[in-house]
Amino acid sequence: MRRAYRLFACAWAACAALPAGAQTVADDSVLPAVEIRSRKNAGDAPYAAAYQLQQRVMALLPPEPRLIDLRLRVMFVDLTLRERDDFMPPNWGVAIVGTTIDEVIPMARGGYFLLPDRPLARGENATVMFNTQTKVNFIGMTWSVRVREGNLLPYRDFAQALAQFDAAKRKVHWYQRGLAEFSQVRMSALRACFVGQGAVLLDGAASGAVLQGRCWILGFDQARAASDAVISFNGELESLTLH
């Protein structure tokens, strides 16, 4: 396996917002141990390296209250965009496997998850295993956006979410291995995915969002950054991320 600092790449597909009510899709609870059986996957990664990089990136985020959160995502190799968005394994999707530890990690549809802190896994040099073929040495990073009650997002919040992401990028130093891809990504839109049918409206009217697969892309308009405009998500919002 190549060096651990090559483990992450930035991805800008949808992921569910951690703290936002119905958008919460996973927590740090321990699922019952299961026996993991899967064909060898070159994308399986060392748990210690993956968890360390996850925490390093999370440390770059602004303090609470904030508008963005980090979620990890499977880096698929053989699925279409629509298949990736619909991905939900029938039994398990990602697990931490070591000498004695054998733990399934909660995963949201689309392949989104966070790694829990498991000192035992570090001590056993455990592996993060995926129940689908994934890119070698890469785990995706996505940036969920928190919405207000009623699935509303003031345009000012949209602007602030982008500003918070840019501020986090500026904290990355050139010598920080593993974060180069993150520091080079530019976000300029929202990606809203719905459980079923949905629509993205701006002040109750058409927003100009473009359908991509089963998700809607809404580009940022700097002219509205300081306005009182409000984006609303009509339908059961499954995830909202920077794009």
C-alpha positions as MATLAB code, in Angstrom:
seq = 'MRRAYRLFACAWAACAALPAGAQTVADDSVLPAVEIRSRKNAGDAPYAAAYQLQQRVMALLPPEPRLIDLRLRVMFVDLTLRERDDFMPPNWGVAIVGTTIDEVIPMARGGYFLLPDRPLARGENATVMFNTQTKVNFIGMTWSVRVREGNLLPYRDFAQALAQFDAAKRKVHWYQRGLAEFSQVRMSALRACFVGQGAVLLDGAASGAVLQGRCWILGFDQARAASDAVISFNGELESLTLH';
ca = [
       0.000    0.000    0.000;
       1.260    3.475   -0.784;
       1.869    5.976    1.972;
      -1.007    6.708    4.289;
      -1.025   10.403    3.425;
      -2.361    9.492   -0.010;
      -5.510    8.156    1.619;
      -7.933   11.000    0.988;
      -9.333   12.692   -2.074;
     -12.061   15.323   -2.094;
     -15.433   14.322   -3.486;
     -18.349   16.681   -3.905;
     -21.361   14.431   -4.007;
     -24.201   14.488   -1.489;
     -23.965   13.552    2.135;
     -26.408   13.950    4.971;
     -25.961   16.736    7.500;
     -24.991   15.383   10.902;
     -26.848   17.712   13.241;
     -29.957   18.486   11.210;
     -32.940   16.488   12.446;
     -34.243   14.340    9.623;
     -30.927   14.590    7.816;
     -29.070   12.735   10.563;
     -28.171    9.364    9.141;
     -25.551    7.893   11.426;
     -24.201    8.128   14.920;
     -21.327    6.711   16.908;
     -23.299    3.841   18.390;
     -21.758    0.394   18.207;
     -23.609   -2.057   15.999;
     -23.598   -5.763   16.867;
     -20.497   -7.577   15.686;
     -20.905   -9.448   12.424;
     -18.718  -11.766   10.474;
     -17.349   -9.888    7.474;
     -17.073  -11.883    4.282;
     -16.072  -10.035    1.128;
     -13.854  -10.502   -1.892;
     -10.483   -8.801   -1.543;
     -10.728   -5.065   -2.105;
      -7.594   -3.104   -2.978;
      -9.258    0.007   -1.543;
      -9.376   -1.268    2.048;
      -7.376    1.108    4.251;
      -5.507    1.125    7.575;
      -7.907    2.302   10.275;
      -5.301    4.329   12.201;
      -4.284    6.390    9.161;
      -7.869    6.935    8.028;
      -9.082    8.017   11.463;
      -6.115   10.334   11.996;
      -6.733   12.159    8.731;
     -10.464   12.399    9.450;
      -9.720   14.097   12.771;
      -7.140   16.411   11.237;
      -9.676   17.664    8.732;
     -12.406   18.046   11.350;
     -10.012   20.178   13.399;
      -9.891   22.669   10.508;
     -13.620   23.386   10.744;
     -14.846   26.512   12.544;
     -16.141   26.158   16.107;
     -19.841   25.803   16.863;
     -22.186   27.130   15.766;
     -21.207   26.407   12.186;
     -22.948   25.500    8.930;
     -20.801   22.718    7.476;
     -19.789   19.256    8.644;
     -17.427   16.624    7.331;
     -18.646   13.251    6.137;
     -16.554   10.546    4.519;
     -17.688    8.738    1.410;
     -16.821    5.521   -0.347;
     -14.783    6.189   -3.512;
     -16.572    3.838   -5.915;
     -14.817    2.451   -8.972;
     -17.469    0.590  -10.963;
     -20.790    2.369  -10.390;
     -22.538    5.097  -12.361;
     -23.375    8.441  -10.737;
     -26.962    7.340  -10.146;
     -25.828    3.977   -8.757;
     -23.489    5.748   -6.350;
     -26.259    7.991   -5.082;
     -28.537    4.967   -4.628;
     -25.889    2.754   -3.025;
     -27.127    1.113    0.152;
     -25.668   -2.312    0.912;
     -28.172   -4.972    2.015;
     -26.204   -5.938    5.143;
     -23.054   -3.846    5.666;
     -21.114   -1.233    3.726;
     -18.042   -0.363    5.797;
     -16.502   -2.105    8.797;
     -13.476   -1.981   11.070;
     -11.825   -5.392   11.170;
      -8.864   -6.449   13.312;
      -7.655   -9.371   15.360;
     -10.596   -9.157   17.770;
     -12.582   -6.128   16.612;
     -15.220   -6.738   13.946;
     -17.522   -3.720   13.852;
     -19.937   -2.493   11.194;
     -20.065    1.308   10.870;
     -23.422    3.000   10.156;
     -23.627    4.099    6.521;
     -26.129    6.397    4.815;
     -27.458    5.794    1.341;
     -24.845    6.939   -1.125;
     -21.924    5.530    0.853;
     -21.546    8.218    3.542;
     -20.125    7.544    6.993;
     -17.816    8.716    9.787;
     -15.213    6.621   11.540;
     -15.677    6.244   15.314;
     -12.798    6.455   17.769;
     -11.724    2.874   18.475;
      -8.422    2.671   20.421;
      -8.590   -1.125   20.211;
      -8.607   -0.913   16.416;
      -5.486    1.232   16.444;
      -3.750   -1.201   18.772;
      -4.597   -4.116   16.500;
      -3.594   -2.334   13.290;
      -7.161   -2.894   12.114;
      -8.396   -2.312    8.588;
     -11.304   -0.271    7.248;
     -13.055   -2.689    4.898;
     -15.592   -1.766    2.229;
     -18.316   -4.036    0.889;
     -17.860   -2.683   -2.626;
     -14.862   -2.104   -4.852;
     -13.199    1.234   -4.005;
     -10.292    3.336   -5.253;
      -6.920    2.373   -3.826;
      -5.675    4.627   -1.004;
      -8.567    7.078   -1.242;
     -11.583    7.863    0.903;
     -13.796   10.720   -0.235;
     -14.544   13.841    1.789;
     -17.886   15.618    1.472;
     -19.216   18.735    3.173;
     -22.790   18.699    4.391;
     -24.692   21.932    4.929;
     -27.028   22.457    7.875;
     -30.516   23.737    7.159;
     -32.975   25.509    9.403;
     -36.322   24.201   10.571;
     -38.664   23.532    7.681;
     -35.743   22.686    5.343;
     -34.997   26.356    4.783;
     -31.611   27.870    4.010;
     -31.248   31.666    3.975;
     -29.033   32.738    1.099;
     -26.779   34.401    3.647;
     -26.217   30.956    5.166;
     -25.341   29.582    1.729;
     -22.710   32.309    1.392;
     -21.425   31.676    4.916;
     -21.145   27.915    4.327;
     -18.916   28.561    1.320;
     -16.875   31.056    3.342;
     -16.407   28.528    6.145;
     -15.174   25.928    3.670;
     -12.697   28.398    2.162;
     -11.495   29.390    5.643;
     -10.839   25.736    6.463;
      -8.825   25.319    3.259;
      -6.658   28.312    4.126;
      -5.564   26.567    7.325;
      -3.892   23.795    5.332;
      -0.116   24.217    5.092;
       1.871   22.994    2.125;
       3.728   20.471    4.267;
       0.588   18.757    5.606;
       0.586   15.422    3.860;
      -2.749   13.998    2.820;
      -4.563   17.339    2.595;
      -3.360   18.564   -0.794;
      -6.523   17.494   -2.625;
      -8.724   19.192   -0.022;
      -6.833   22.475   -0.279;
      -7.282   22.573   -4.066;
     -11.029   21.933   -4.322;
     -13.317   24.866   -5.098;
     -16.958   24.783   -4.004;
     -19.482   27.018   -5.752;
     -22.890   25.314   -5.484;
     -25.278   23.215   -3.418;
     -26.246   19.632   -4.201;
     -29.640   18.653   -2.829;
     -30.823   15.036   -2.939;
     -34.345   13.958   -2.038;
     -35.710   10.604   -0.941;
     -38.364   10.836   -3.650;
     -39.554   13.755   -5.737;
     -38.343   17.157   -4.636;
     -37.697   20.711   -5.758;
     -35.331   23.536   -4.850;
     -37.099   26.890   -4.682;
     -35.862   30.431   -4.164;
     -38.322   32.729   -2.398;
     -41.061   30.279   -3.354;
     -40.289   30.362   -7.077;
     -38.087   28.373   -9.448;
     -34.476   28.630   -8.312;
     -32.702   27.686  -11.515;
     -31.358   24.473   -9.975;
     -30.305   21.837  -12.516;
     -31.152   18.155  -12.173;
     -28.119   15.846  -12.051;
     -29.046   12.199  -11.659;
     -31.621   12.330   -8.879;
     -30.104   15.407   -7.206;
     -30.409   19.135   -7.854;
     -27.444   21.495   -8.322;
     -27.920   25.159   -7.384;
     -25.053   27.479   -8.283;
     -24.077   30.324   -5.969;
     -25.034   33.856   -7.047;
     -22.759   36.424   -5.416;
     -25.311   39.153   -6.088;
     -27.678   37.472   -3.614;
     -25.077   36.834   -0.907;
     -26.218   39.675    1.319;
     -29.901   39.526    0.401;
     -32.835   38.250    2.447;
     -33.586   35.541   -0.120;
     -34.422   32.084    1.243;
     -33.823   28.719   -0.412;
     -36.439   26.080    0.376;
     -36.291   22.356   -0.248;
     -39.710   20.928   -1.029;
     -39.917   17.207   -0.462;
     -38.105   14.829    1.881;
     -34.558   16.158    1.823;
     -32.090   13.320    2.148;
     -28.832   15.243    1.919;
     -27.459   18.691    1.203;
     -23.805   19.276    0.433;
     -21.424   21.791   -1.038;
     -20.673   21.014   -4.665;
];
